[in-house]
Structures are given as structure tokens and as C-alpha cells.
Amino acid sequence: MENFVVSARKYRPLGFEEVVGQEHITTTLKNAIDNNKLAQALLFCGPRGVGKTTCARIVARMINGFEERAEVNSLNIFELDAASNNSVDDIRNLIDQVRYPPQFGKFKVYIIDEVHMLSTSAFNAFLKTLEEPPPYAIFILATTEKHKLLPTILSRCQIYDFNRIQVSDIARQLKKVADREKIKAEEEALHLIAQKADGALRDALSIFDLMVTFSSGNEVKFKNVLNNLHILDHDYYFKIVDGLLSENHAQPLLLLDEILKKGFDGHNFIVGLSDHLRNLLVAQDARTVDLMDVPESTRKKYLEQAATATPSLLLSWLNIANQCDLNYKSSKNQRLLVELALMKMAHVNAVIKTNGTASLQEGVKKKLNP
């Protein structure tokens, strides 16, 4: 049996053109290298799984003129995990290595991952070398928590802020991987994986591998992803809104009972419903439709349902759902709280009409009896 390589490693970008969703970073770095204006101390910061270490390795290879597939841990490229090498002695050993020029190539590149884990003493020991490194040394620091770094470190580095990767970009990359691996994948399934990854491509590829392993026929299906990741199908929200529009609280309550029996949390349900109502609101204006981060097939459903409700009604529902969300943790009967929110939504139109009629009658009385 051949050794299995996870997709996150197998499809790790080898050049800037392959990096997903970080064009502002890759363009700047490529121009700096091409124009020989690369700083000697770089700080890559941003969420996990967005390409910080990958870009550091690409920079290290490019400035040394190595082939793209050259071994990363060559004599010119050193990687240090600051989480496990965070003492003063570890930094002193690194400083001792820096004193010796490279045996081949132009630069010695030191990639220090999770640099915020270094102790204060280690940071202080590193300051002088970071400020005035030898001409052949390049330091690339990577961190997910920039706020934990000392200002004296930040002031000595050229800072690159990596973004969370857009859902659409992750879904597109997953589609490329699926095509290369000859795996049939439904668009909605890939989009759901991309949403679950929370902006981290590495996480998305790990989930993708899991879904492929689960399926028997090299397929990634939407229903399988829902079941494996324990995500509530958005069709429930469409059905609940249909029930609310008919001003009948029975259907939403029965659907809620079905959802809770499947093991879903009431809080997650109300948060999901709020998100659904928000999508319906933005779907009512052509200028804001693109704010919905959903597949094309789901977008059509939103546009159809959005046409059946007024903005004021959706705002009233959204306000009720938001209040339920805020009060959920402090409530002693959380199920009743969610049920009450659904009943209020179902009859909010009747309340508005009643209040409107009462106001109208009061106005007539005032005119008749000044």
C-alpha cells in the first residue's frame, strides 16, 4: 500500500501564482524580490492555514534561485518552531549559526514559526541580530497572534498581514483538487466545507480528505457532508420561514422539535435562523445580493423567498431572533425561549395590524372629539 499524503501537503503551493487568496502579499513579495528590495526581517501574521509558512518557503527558494521542488530543509533554509524552542539558549544557538555565511547560494533564510511563543528574554536576546543581521541573512517570522509581540520586534520587521481566505476562493481550490484526484464533488458540498473551514484552506483540505474517506465511491455529496460535520440543512430554514409567512406557528414548532431530536443545539439553530433572515434581507436589493456567501443554486432559493416578505417584516423577525440569541445562555428554559421567539415571529404581522388599527381608531376619536 502506498503512503497516503494529505491534500494540504500534496497540494501545498510551490510558487506565488499557486497561493490562494493572498494576492496583495504575493504581488508585493514578488516585486520586492525582482527589484532586489526585500527587507532582511519579515513578519507574516494572520489566521491559521492561510499560507504564511508556505509563502516563507517560496521566498526562501526564490531569493536563492533554487528549483521550486528543492528540499525545503536544505543547508540554506532553516525552520525553527518557537513553540518548542522558545528559550534564550535556543536563540543563542540560532545567532551562532547566523555568523557563518552560506556554503552555497546567496542567502541563509531563517523561518521562525509561532514566534509569539518566544520568551521575553529570548526576544531581547534576538533584538540586535534582528536589527542588524549579516547581509546574507533573512529572517521570516510567522505568527497567528501579532498583538503578543514586543513593539521592539514589530518596529524591526516589515509586516505582512495575511487575510482569511474567501469561501468562494476555497471552494474553487477544492474543486481543482477534486478534479485532479478524479473525485466527483457536488458544488454545494464543497461550498459547505469551505464555510466550515472559517477562512483556513488547510482546514478545508483536511475536511475534504475526511469526506472522501467517508464516501465509498470517490464522491463528495452534500448530504454526507451535512451528516459528518453535523450541520443543519438550510432547507429547514426555508421551510420555517414558509411557515412563518403563513402566520401559523404550528409548522415552525414541529420543525424545531425535529431539529432538536436530531441532536442540534437550540442556540445554533437560532443563530442559523438569524443568518438566514439576514440573507433574505440582502437578497431584496440587487446591490447587496453579492453579500450572500452561498452557492448559485441556494442563491436562487433566497431570491425566490425574499420576494414573498417585506423588509419591515424581516427586520422584525431578525430583531426577535437577535433578542433570543442574547437571552439564550441566561434562560432557565431555553427550548421555551426559542419556541416563544418562533410564535412571536409567526404572529408579528397580526400585532402590527392590531397596533395600526388601534392607532387609527385613536386618531379618528381625536378628530371627532377635539
mmCIF file of C-alpha atoms in Angstrom:
data_model
loop_
_atom_site.group_PDB
_atom_site.id
_atom_site.type_symbol
_atom_site.label_atom_id
_atom_site.label_comp_id
_atom_site.label_asym_id
_atom_site.label_seq_id
_atom_site.Cartn_x
_atom_site.Cartn_y
_atom_site.Cartn_z
ATOM 1 C CA MET A 1 0.000 0.000 0.000
ATOM 2 C CA GLU A 2 1.375 3.401 -0.995
ATOM 3 C CA ASN A 3 1.927 6.024 1.681
ATOM 4 C CA PHE A 4 -1.045 8.406 1.759
ATOM 5 C CA VAL A 5 -0.177 12.106 1.628
ATOM 6 C CA VAL A 6 -2.839 14.500 2.911
ATOM 7 C CA SER A 7 -4.086 17.072 0.380
ATOM 8 C CA ALA A 8 -2.781 20.005 2.451
ATOM 9 C CA ARG A 9 0.775 18.718 1.884
ATOM 10 C CA LYS A 10 0.296 17.217 -1.560
ATOM 11 C CA TYR A 11 -1.108 20.450 -2.982
ATOM 12 C CA ARG A 12 0.980 22.924 -0.988
ATOM 13 C CA PRO A 13 1.775 25.829 -3.356
ATOM 14 C CA LEU A 14 5.279 25.791 -4.821
ATOM 15 C CA GLY A 15 5.111 29.263 -6.370
ATOM 16 C CA PHE A 16 3.385 32.580 -5.680
ATOM 17 C CA GLU A 17 0.969 32.003 -8.573
ATOM 18 C CA GLU A 18 -0.441 28.961 -6.724
ATOM 19 C CA VAL A 19 -1.101 30.763 -3.429
ATOM 20 C CA VAL A 20 -4.842 31.218 -2.897
ATOM 21 C CA GLY A 21 -6.470 34.448 -1.732
ATOM 22 C CA GLN A 22 -3.332 36.429 -0.794
ATOM 23 C CA GLU A 23 -2.658 38.399 -3.968
ATOM 24 C CA HIS A 24 -1.730 41.566 -2.038
ATOM 25 C CA ILE A 25 1.047 39.622 -0.260
ATOM 26 C CA THR A 26 2.378 37.598 -3.185
ATOM 27 C CA THR A 27 2.477 40.599 -5.548
ATOM 28 C CA THR A 28 4.431 42.690 -3.010
ATOM 29 C CA LEU A 29 6.904 39.906 -2.231
ATOM 30 C CA LYS A 30 7.464 39.067 -5.904
ATOM 31 C CA ASN A 31 8.117 42.719 -6.772
ATOM 32 C CA ALA A 32 10.466 43.090 -3.805
ATOM 33 C CA ILE A 33 12.480 40.037 -4.916
ATOM 34 C CA ASP A 34 12.511 41.078 -8.592
ATOM 35 C CA ASN A 35 13.679 44.607 -7.719
ATOM 36 C CA ASN A 36 16.164 43.410 -5.074
ATOM 37 C CA LYS A 37 14.352 45.368 -2.350
ATOM 38 C CA LEU A 38 13.470 42.588 0.076
ATOM 39 C CA ALA A 39 13.816 43.515 3.749
ATOM 40 C CA GLN A 40 16.020 41.299 5.928
ATOM 41 C CA ALA A 41 13.358 40.872 8.620
ATOM 42 C CA LEU A 42 9.817 39.982 7.565
ATOM 43 C CA LEU A 43 6.821 39.305 9.793
ATOM 44 C CA PHE A 44 3.991 37.213 8.371
ATOM 45 C CA CYS A 45 0.876 37.404 10.556
ATOM 46 C CA GLY A 46 -2.672 36.176 10.140
ATOM 47 C CA PRO A 47 -5.041 33.310 10.972
ATOM 48 C CA ARG A 48 -4.008 29.658 10.801
ATOM 49 C CA GLY A 49 -3.926 27.820 7.492
ATOM 50 C CA VAL A 50 -3.793 30.839 5.170
ATOM 51 C CA GLY A 51 -0.297 30.377 3.689
ATOM 52 C CA LYS A 52 2.208 32.104 5.993
ATOM 53 C CA THR A 53 4.767 29.274 6.185
ATOM 54 C CA THR A 54 4.140 28.387 2.532
ATOM 55 C CA CYS A 55 4.961 31.943 1.398
ATOM 56 C CA ALA A 56 8.042 31.967 3.642
ATOM 57 C CA ARG A 57 9.342 28.813 1.938
ATOM 58 C CA ILE A 58 8.623 30.219 -1.513
ATOM 59 C CA VAL A 59 10.548 33.415 -0.642
ATOM 60 C CA ALA A 60 13.470 31.321 0.647
ATOM 61 C CA ARG A 61 13.654 29.320 -2.587
ATOM 62 C CA MET A 62 13.227 32.310 -4.908
ATOM 63 C CA ILE A 63 15.942 34.513 -3.389
ATOM 64 C CA ASN A 64 18.396 31.607 -3.552
ATOM 65 C CA GLY A 65 17.406 30.657 -7.086
ATOM 66 C CA PHE A 66 16.544 27.111 -6.022
ATOM 67 C CA GLU A 67 14.274 24.923 -8.092
ATOM 68 C CA GLU A 68 10.643 25.005 -6.904
ATOM 69 C CA ARG A 69 10.752 21.390 -5.837
ATOM 70 C CA ALA A 70 14.080 21.695 -3.999
ATOM 71 C CA GLU A 71 14.135 20.313 -0.485
ATOM 72 C CA VAL A 72 12.959 22.921 1.998
ATOM 73 C CA ASN A 73 15.326 21.857 4.763
ATOM 74 C CA SER A 74 18.461 22.443 2.673
ATOM 75 C CA LEU A 75 21.604 23.940 4.142
ATOM 76 C CA ASN A 76 20.389 27.454 3.337
ATOM 77 C CA ILE A 77 16.862 27.256 4.749
ATOM 78 C CA PHE A 78 16.297 26.744 8.470
ATOM 79 C CA GLU A 79 12.907 26.315 10.126
ATOM 80 C CA LEU A 80 12.505 26.821 13.855
ATOM 81 C CA ASP A 81 9.338 26.118 15.809
ATOM 82 C CA ALA A 82 9.268 28.785 18.512
ATOM 83 C CA ALA A 83 6.598 26.896 20.442
ATOM 84 C CA SER A 84 9.128 24.218 21.428
ATOM 85 C CA ASN A 85 12.354 26.246 21.030
ATOM 86 C CA ASN A 86 11.470 29.357 22.992
ATOM 87 C CA SER A 87 14.352 29.757 25.436
ATOM 88 C CA VAL A 88 17.327 32.125 25.408
ATOM 89 C CA ASP A 89 19.670 29.188 24.682
ATOM 90 C CA ASP A 90 17.697 28.292 21.550
ATOM 91 C CA ILE A 91 18.015 31.845 20.251
ATOM 92 C CA ARG A 92 21.737 31.933 21.126
ATOM 93 C CA ASN A 93 22.275 28.764 19.083
ATOM 94 C CA LEU A 94 20.449 30.429 16.184
ATOM 95 C CA ILE A 95 22.586 33.577 16.499
ATOM 96 C CA ASP A 96 25.734 31.403 16.453
ATOM 97 C CA GLN A 97 24.564 29.791 13.210
ATOM 98 C CA VAL A 98 23.901 33.195 11.648
ATOM 99 C CA ARG A 99 27.587 34.149 11.996
ATOM 100 C CA TYR A 100 28.606 31.655 9.297
ATOM 101 C CA PRO A 101 27.918 32.634 5.659
ATOM 102 C CA PRO A 102 26.068 30.194 3.358
ATOM 103 C CA GLN A 103 28.099 27.374 1.797
ATOM 104 C CA PHE A 104 26.196 27.752 -1.476
ATOM 105 C CA GLY A 105 23.503 30.071 -2.716
ATOM 106 C CA LYS A 106 23.198 33.742 -1.783
ATOM 107 C CA PHE A 107 21.208 33.797 1.445
ATOM 108 C CA LYS A 108 20.611 31.889 4.641
ATOM 109 C CA VAL A 109 16.905 32.078 5.441
ATOM 110 C CA TYR A 110 15.567 31.520 8.961
ATOM 111 C CA ILE A 111 11.844 30.808 9.208
ATOM 112 C CA ILE A 112 10.647 31.093 12.816
ATOM 113 C CA ASP A 113 7.093 29.795 13.191
ATOM 114 C CA GLU A 114 4.752 30.787 16.064
ATOM 115 C CA VAL A 115 7.260 33.472 17.015
ATOM 116 C CA HIS A 116 4.913 34.927 19.678
ATOM 117 C CA MET A 117 5.749 31.853 21.811
ATOM 118 C CA LEU A 118 9.318 33.072 22.415
ATOM 119 C CA SER A 119 10.009 34.148 25.987
ATOM 120 C CA THR A 120 10.679 37.814 26.742
ATOM 121 C CA SER A 121 14.335 37.010 27.430
ATOM 122 C CA ALA A 122 14.624 35.200 24.104
ATOM 123 C CA PHE A 123 13.090 38.189 22.310
ATOM 124 C CA ASN A 124 15.569 40.543 23.953
ATOM 125 C CA ALA A 125 18.481 38.285 23.008
ATOM 126 C CA PHE A 126 17.225 38.315 19.407
ATOM 127 C CA LEU A 127 16.807 42.100 19.048
ATOM 128 C CA LYS A 128 20.337 43.078 17.983
ATOM 129 C CA THR A 129 20.665 40.325 15.386
ATOM 130 C CA LEU A 130 17.206 41.142 14.001
ATOM 131 C CA GLU A 131 18.051 44.840 13.698
ATOM 132 C CA GLU A 132 21.500 44.421 12.126
ATOM 133 C CA PRO A 133 21.735 40.977 10.541
ATOM 134 C CA PRO A 134 24.636 39.981 8.270
ATOM 135 C CA PRO A 135 23.976 40.846 4.598
ATOM 136 C CA TYR A 136 23.395 37.170 3.732
ATOM 137 C CA ALA A 137 20.778 36.503 6.468
ATOM 138 C CA ILE A 138 16.998 36.827 6.024
ATOM 139 C CA PHE A 139 14.611 36.322 8.952
ATOM 140 C CA ILE A 140 10.976 35.439 8.287
ATOM 141 C CA LEU A 141 8.854 35.388 11.421
ATOM 142 C CA ALA A 142 5.356 33.885 11.330
ATOM 143 C CA THR A 143 2.640 34.279 13.950
ATOM 144 C CA THR A 144 -1.105 33.978 14.456
ATOM 145 C CA GLU A 145 -1.021 36.453 17.360
ATOM 146 C CA LYS A 146 0.754 39.658 16.376
ATOM 147 C CA HIS A 147 -0.543 41.508 19.451
ATOM 148 C CA LYS A 148 1.666 39.323 21.673
ATOM 149 C CA LEU A 149 4.887 40.505 20.035
ATOM 150 C CA LEU A 150 7.012 43.193 21.647
ATOM 151 C CA PRO A 151 6.851 46.617 19.957
ATOM 152 C CA THR A 152 10.644 46.480 19.628
ATOM 153 C CA ILE A 153 10.294 43.352 17.444
ATOM 154 C CA LEU A 154 7.469 44.830 15.347
ATOM 155 C CA SER A 155 9.442 48.007 14.663
ATOM 156 C CA ARG A 156 12.356 45.967 13.241
ATOM 157 C CA CYS A 157 10.236 43.950 10.774
ATOM 158 C CA GLN A 158 8.428 44.569 7.527
ATOM 159 C CA ILE A 159 4.910 43.400 8.367
ATOM 160 C CA TYR A 160 2.664 41.405 6.021
ATOM 161 C CA ASP A 161 -0.923 40.820 7.155
ATOM 162 C CA PHE A 162 -2.492 37.697 5.661
ATOM 163 C CA ASN A 163 -6.264 37.645 5.182
ATOM 164 C CA ARG A 164 -8.780 34.931 5.888
ATOM 165 C CA ILE A 165 -9.395 33.234 2.550
ATOM 166 C CA GLN A 166 -12.800 33.892 0.977
ATOM 167 C CA VAL A 167 -15.289 31.000 0.893
ATOM 168 C CA SER A 168 -15.553 31.246 -2.904
ATOM 169 C CA ASP A 169 -11.743 31.011 -3.288
ATOM 170 C CA ILE A 170 -11.548 27.958 -1.009
ATOM 171 C CA ALA A 171 -14.427 26.248 -2.845
ATOM 172 C CA ARG A 172 -12.706 26.915 -6.179
ATOM 173 C CA GLN A 173 -9.447 25.410 -4.908
ATOM 174 C CA LEU A 174 -11.266 22.347 -3.545
ATOM 175 C CA LYS A 175 -12.854 21.897 -6.974
ATOM 176 C CA LYS A 176 -9.386 21.915 -8.582
ATOM 177 C CA VAL A 177 -8.130 19.305 -6.102
ATOM 178 C CA ALA A 178 -11.230 17.149 -6.663
ATOM 179 C CA ASP A 179 -10.733 17.296 -10.445
ATOM 180 C CA ARG A 180 -7.050 16.354 -10.170
ATOM 181 C CA GLU A 181 -7.890 13.451 -7.858
ATOM 182 C CA LYS A 182 -10.789 12.412 -10.160
ATOM 183 C CA ILE A 183 -13.324 12.766 -7.352
ATOM 184 C CA LYS A 184 -16.939 13.687 -8.074
ATOM 185 C CA ALA A 185 -17.868 16.537 -5.762
ATOM 186 C CA GLU A 186 -21.136 18.450 -5.561
ATOM 187 C CA GLU A 187 -20.773 22.245 -5.651
ATOM 188 C CA GLU A 188 -22.912 22.677 -2.521
ATOM 189 C CA ALA A 189 -20.771 20.132 -0.651
ATOM 190 C CA LEU A 190 -17.528 21.981 -1.462
ATOM 191 C CA HIS A 191 -19.119 25.302 -0.523
ATOM 192 C CA LEU A 192 -20.222 23.867 2.824
ATOM 193 C CA ILE A 193 -16.703 22.561 3.523
ATOM 194 C CA ALA A 194 -15.293 25.997 2.624
ATOM 195 C CA GLN A 195 -17.707 27.685 5.057
ATOM 196 C CA LYS A 196 -16.840 25.260 7.843
ATOM 197 C CA ALA A 197 -13.107 25.915 7.353
ATOM 198 C CA ASP A 198 -13.549 29.517 8.567
ATOM 199 C CA GLY A 199 -11.098 31.058 6.113
ATOM 200 C CA ALA A 200 -8.346 28.418 6.503
ATOM 201 C CA LEU A 201 -7.525 26.494 3.320
ATOM 202 C CA ARG A 202 -5.547 23.882 5.263
ATOM 203 C CA ASP A 203 -8.608 23.112 7.398
ATOM 204 C CA ALA A 204 -10.773 22.889 4.273
ATOM 205 C CA LEU A 205 -8.403 20.374 2.654
ATOM 206 C CA SER A 206 -8.356 18.288 5.852
ATOM 207 C CA ILE A 207 -12.182 18.204 5.925
ATOM 208 C CA PHE A 208 -12.188 17.358 2.206
ATOM 209 C CA ASP A 209 -9.895 14.369 2.836
ATOM 210 C CA LEU A 210 -12.215 13.220 5.625
ATOM 211 C CA MET A 211 -15.276 13.416 3.368
ATOM 212 C CA VAL A 212 -13.508 11.478 0.588
ATOM 213 C CA THR A 213 -12.510 8.788 3.084
ATOM 214 C CA PHE A 214 -16.110 8.535 4.295
ATOM 215 C CA SER A 215 -17.586 8.059 0.812
ATOM 216 C CA SER A 216 -17.231 4.638 -0.802
ATOM 217 C CA GLY A 217 -17.399 5.686 -4.446
ATOM 218 C CA ASN A 218 -14.903 8.576 -4.575
ATOM 219 C CA GLU A 219 -17.714 11.109 -4.262
ATOM 220 C CA VAL A 220 -18.304 14.082 -2.001
ATOM 221 C CA LYS A 221 -22.043 14.600 -1.547
ATOM 222 C CA PHE A 222 -23.824 17.467 0.152
ATOM 223 C CA LYS A 223 -25.911 15.197 2.410
ATOM 224 C CA ASN A 224 -22.831 13.262 3.557
ATOM 225 C CA VAL A 225 -21.017 16.491 4.439
ATOM 226 C CA LEU A 226 -24.053 17.682 6.429
ATOM 227 C CA ASN A 227 -24.195 14.427 8.394
ATOM 228 C CA ASN A 228 -20.456 14.156 9.034
ATOM 229 C CA LEU A 229 -19.940 17.763 10.100
ATOM 230 C CA HIS A 230 -23.260 17.830 11.998
ATOM 231 C CA ILE A 231 -24.505 20.923 10.169
ATOM 232 C CA LEU A 232 -28.193 21.772 9.921
ATOM 233 C CA ASP A 233 -29.515 21.645 6.353
ATOM 234 C CA HIS A 234 -30.502 25.163 5.208
ATOM 235 C CA ASP A 235 -33.720 23.682 3.767
ATOM 236 C CA TYR A 236 -35.065 23.653 7.344
ATOM 237 C CA TYR A 237 -34.746 27.434 7.496
ATOM 238 C CA PHE A 238 -36.581 27.844 4.182
ATOM 239 C CA LYS A 239 -39.424 25.631 5.479
ATOM 240 C CA ILE A 240 -39.601 27.541 8.793
ATOM 241 C CA VAL A 241 -39.818 30.900 7.011
ATOM 242 C CA ASP A 242 -42.572 29.493 4.760
ATOM 243 C CA GLY A 243 -44.464 28.533 7.935
ATOM 244 C CA LEU A 244 -43.912 31.966 9.467
ATOM 245 C CA LEU A 245 -45.191 33.656 6.320
ATOM 246 C CA SER A 246 -48.440 31.676 6.583
ATOM 247 C CA GLU A 247 -48.810 33.081 10.136
ATOM 248 C CA ASN A 248 -49.148 29.565 11.503
ATOM 249 C CA HIS A 249 -46.819 28.766 14.408
ATOM 250 C CA ALA A 250 -47.532 25.009 14.328
ATOM 251 C CA GLN A 251 -45.217 24.161 11.397
ATOM 252 C CA PRO A 252 -42.160 26.041 12.758
ATOM 253 C CA LEU A 253 -42.624 24.432 16.207
ATOM 254 C CA LEU A 254 -42.853 20.932 14.702
ATOM 255 C CA LEU A 255 -39.735 21.581 12.600
ATOM 256 C CA LEU A 256 -37.899 22.856 15.689
ATOM 257 C CA ASP A 257 -38.847 19.661 17.537
ATOM 258 C CA GLU A 258 -37.485 17.584 14.633
ATOM 259 C CA ILE A 259 -34.243 19.587 14.649
ATOM 260 C CA LEU A 260 -33.733 19.186 18.412
ATOM 261 C CA LYS A 261 -34.438 15.426 18.200
ATOM 262 C CA LYS A 262 -31.598 15.162 15.676
ATOM 263 C CA GLY A 263 -29.233 16.441 18.350
ATOM 264 C CA PHE A 264 -28.813 20.029 17.181
ATOM 265 C CA ASP A 265 -28.413 22.796 19.739
ATOM 266 C CA GLY A 266 -31.200 25.376 20.091
ATOM 267 C CA HIS A 267 -28.680 28.212 20.229
ATOM 268 C CA ASN A 268 -27.039 27.150 16.967
ATOM 269 C CA PHE A 269 -30.492 26.925 15.408
ATOM 270 C CA ILE A 270 -31.481 30.486 16.345
ATOM 271 C CA VAL A 271 -28.091 31.812 15.174
ATOM 272 C CA GLY A 272 -28.566 29.969 11.871
ATOM 273 C CA LEU A 273 -32.093 31.361 11.524
ATOM 274 C CA SER A 274 -30.761 34.893 12.121
ATOM 275 C CA ASP A 275 -28.191 34.363 9.382
ATOM 276 C CA HIS A 276 -30.943 33.074 7.061
ATOM 277 C CA LEU A 277 -33.111 36.152 7.714
ATOM 278 C CA ARG A 278 -30.122 38.400 7.121
ATOM 279 C CA ASN A 279 -29.536 36.689 3.753
ATOM 280 C CA LEU A 280 -33.189 37.227 2.828
ATOM 281 C CA LEU A 281 -32.821 40.939 3.601
ATOM 282 C CA VAL A 282 -29.705 41.404 1.455
ATOM 283 C CA ALA A 283 -31.338 39.347 -1.331
ATOM 284 C CA GLN A 284 -34.044 42.006 -1.688
ATOM 285 C CA ASP A 285 -31.663 44.569 -3.177
ATOM 286 C CA ALA A 286 -29.661 43.888 -6.345
ATOM 287 C CA ARG A 287 -26.758 45.931 -4.934
ATOM 288 C CA THR A 288 -26.369 43.716 -1.846
ATOM 289 C CA VAL A 289 -27.055 40.271 -3.343
ATOM 290 C CA ASP A 290 -23.319 39.536 -3.548
ATOM 291 C CA LEU A 291 -23.085 39.844 0.248
ATOM 292 C CA MET A 292 -24.634 36.371 0.398
ATOM 293 C CA ASP A 293 -21.809 33.818 0.560
ATOM 294 C CA VAL A 294 -23.807 30.882 -0.831
ATOM 295 C CA PRO A 295 -23.721 28.627 -3.930
ATOM 296 C CA GLU A 296 -25.657 29.702 -7.033
ATOM 297 C CA SER A 297 -28.410 27.099 -6.540
ATOM 298 C CA THR A 298 -29.038 28.281 -2.968
ATOM 299 C CA ARG A 299 -28.936 31.936 -4.060
ATOM 300 C CA LYS A 300 -31.910 31.313 -6.359
ATOM 301 C CA LYS A 301 -33.906 29.927 -3.402
ATOM 302 C CA TYR A 302 -33.099 33.022 -1.354
ATOM 303 C CA LEU A 303 -34.174 35.343 -4.168
ATOM 304 C CA GLU A 304 -37.482 33.486 -4.548
ATOM 305 C CA GLN A 305 -38.283 33.523 -0.823
ATOM 306 C CA ALA A 306 -37.097 37.129 -0.360
ATOM 307 C CA ALA A 307 -39.744 38.258 -2.848
ATOM 308 C CA THR A 308 -42.524 36.938 -0.563
ATOM 309 C CA ALA A 309 -41.666 39.037 2.531
ATOM 310 C CA THR A 310 -41.426 42.767 3.180
ATOM 311 C CA PRO A 311 -38.215 44.295 4.570
ATOM 312 C CA SER A 312 -40.055 45.554 7.674
ATOM 313 C CA LEU A 313 -41.330 42.040 8.454
ATOM 314 C CA LEU A 314 -37.863 40.514 8.019
ATOM 315 C CA LEU A 315 -36.364 43.199 10.277
ATOM 316 C CA SER A 316 -38.994 42.468 12.949
ATOM 317 C CA TRP A 317 -38.174 38.741 12.766
ATOM 318 C CA LEU A 318 -34.449 39.442 12.856
ATOM 319 C CA ASN A 319 -34.880 41.612 15.954
ATOM 320 C CA ILE A 320 -36.843 38.840 17.727
ATOM 321 C CA ALA A 321 -34.201 36.242 16.772
ATOM 322 C CA ASN A 322 -31.405 38.533 17.969
ATOM 323 C CA GLN A 323 -33.098 39.040 21.355
ATOM 324 C CA CYS A 324 -33.494 35.266 21.678
ATOM 325 C CA ASP A 325 -29.782 34.829 20.891
ATOM 326 C CA LEU A 326 -28.788 37.393 23.547
ATOM 327 C CA ASN A 327 -31.003 35.857 26.246
ATOM 328 C CA TYR A 328 -30.362 32.192 25.430
ATOM 329 C CA LYS A 329 -27.496 31.464 27.837
ATOM 330 C CA SER A 330 -29.182 33.116 30.819
ATOM 331 C CA SER A 331 -32.550 31.421 30.222
ATOM 332 C CA LYS A 332 -33.586 28.530 32.501
ATOM 333 C CA ASN A 333 -35.970 27.120 29.880
ATOM 334 C CA GLN A 334 -34.036 27.509 26.650
ATOM 335 C CA ARG A 335 -36.375 25.458 24.467
ATOM 336 C CA LEU A 336 -39.356 27.569 25.517
ATOM 337 C CA LEU A 337 -37.359 30.717 24.738
ATOM 338 C CA VAL A 338 -36.762 29.552 21.139
ATOM 339 C CA GLU A 339 -40.375 28.379 20.760
ATOM 340 C CA LEU A 340 -41.644 31.716 22.059
ATOM 341 C CA ALA A 341 -39.446 33.541 19.525
ATOM 342 C CA LEU A 342 -40.936 31.457 16.683
ATOM 343 C CA MET A 343 -44.512 32.103 17.919
ATOM 344 C CA LYS A 344 -43.809 35.852 18.113
ATOM 345 C CA MET A 345 -42.467 35.788 14.551
ATOM 346 C CA ALA A 346 -45.498 33.879 13.295
ATOM 347 C CA HIS A 347 -47.927 36.444 14.706
ATOM 348 C CA VAL A 348 -45.881 39.634 14.424
ATOM 349 C CA ASN A 349 -47.936 40.740 11.401
ATOM 350 C CA ALA A 350 -51.171 40.418 13.366
ATOM 351 C CA VAL A 351 -49.667 42.502 16.210
ATOM 352 C CA ILE A 352 -48.567 45.201 13.754
ATOM 353 C CA LYS A 353 -52.032 45.255 12.155
ATOM 354 C CA THR A 354 -53.734 45.417 15.578
ATOM 355 C CA ASN A 355 -51.489 48.262 16.730
ATOM 356 C CA GLY A 356 -52.059 50.063 13.436
ATOM 357 C CA THR A 357 -55.839 49.716 13.718
ATOM 358 C CA ALA A 358 -55.769 50.906 17.343
ATOM 359 C CA SER A 359 -53.689 53.949 16.381
ATOM 360 C CA LEU A 360 -56.047 54.726 13.503
ATOM 361 C CA GLN A 361 -59.119 54.463 15.769
ATOM 362 C CA GLU A 362 -57.475 56.713 18.353
ATOM 363 C CA GLY A 363 -56.704 59.282 15.639
ATOM 364 C CA VAL A 364 -60.336 59.248 14.443
ATOM 365 C CA LYS A 365 -61.594 59.739 18.018
ATOM 366 C CA LYS A 366 -59.316 62.755 18.495
ATOM 367 C CA LYS A 367 -60.631 64.323 15.294
ATOM 368 C CA LEU A 368 -64.265 63.691 16.246
ATOM 369 C CA ASN A 369 -63.773 64.860 19.823
ATOM 370 C CA PRO A 370 -61.180 67.663 19.690
#
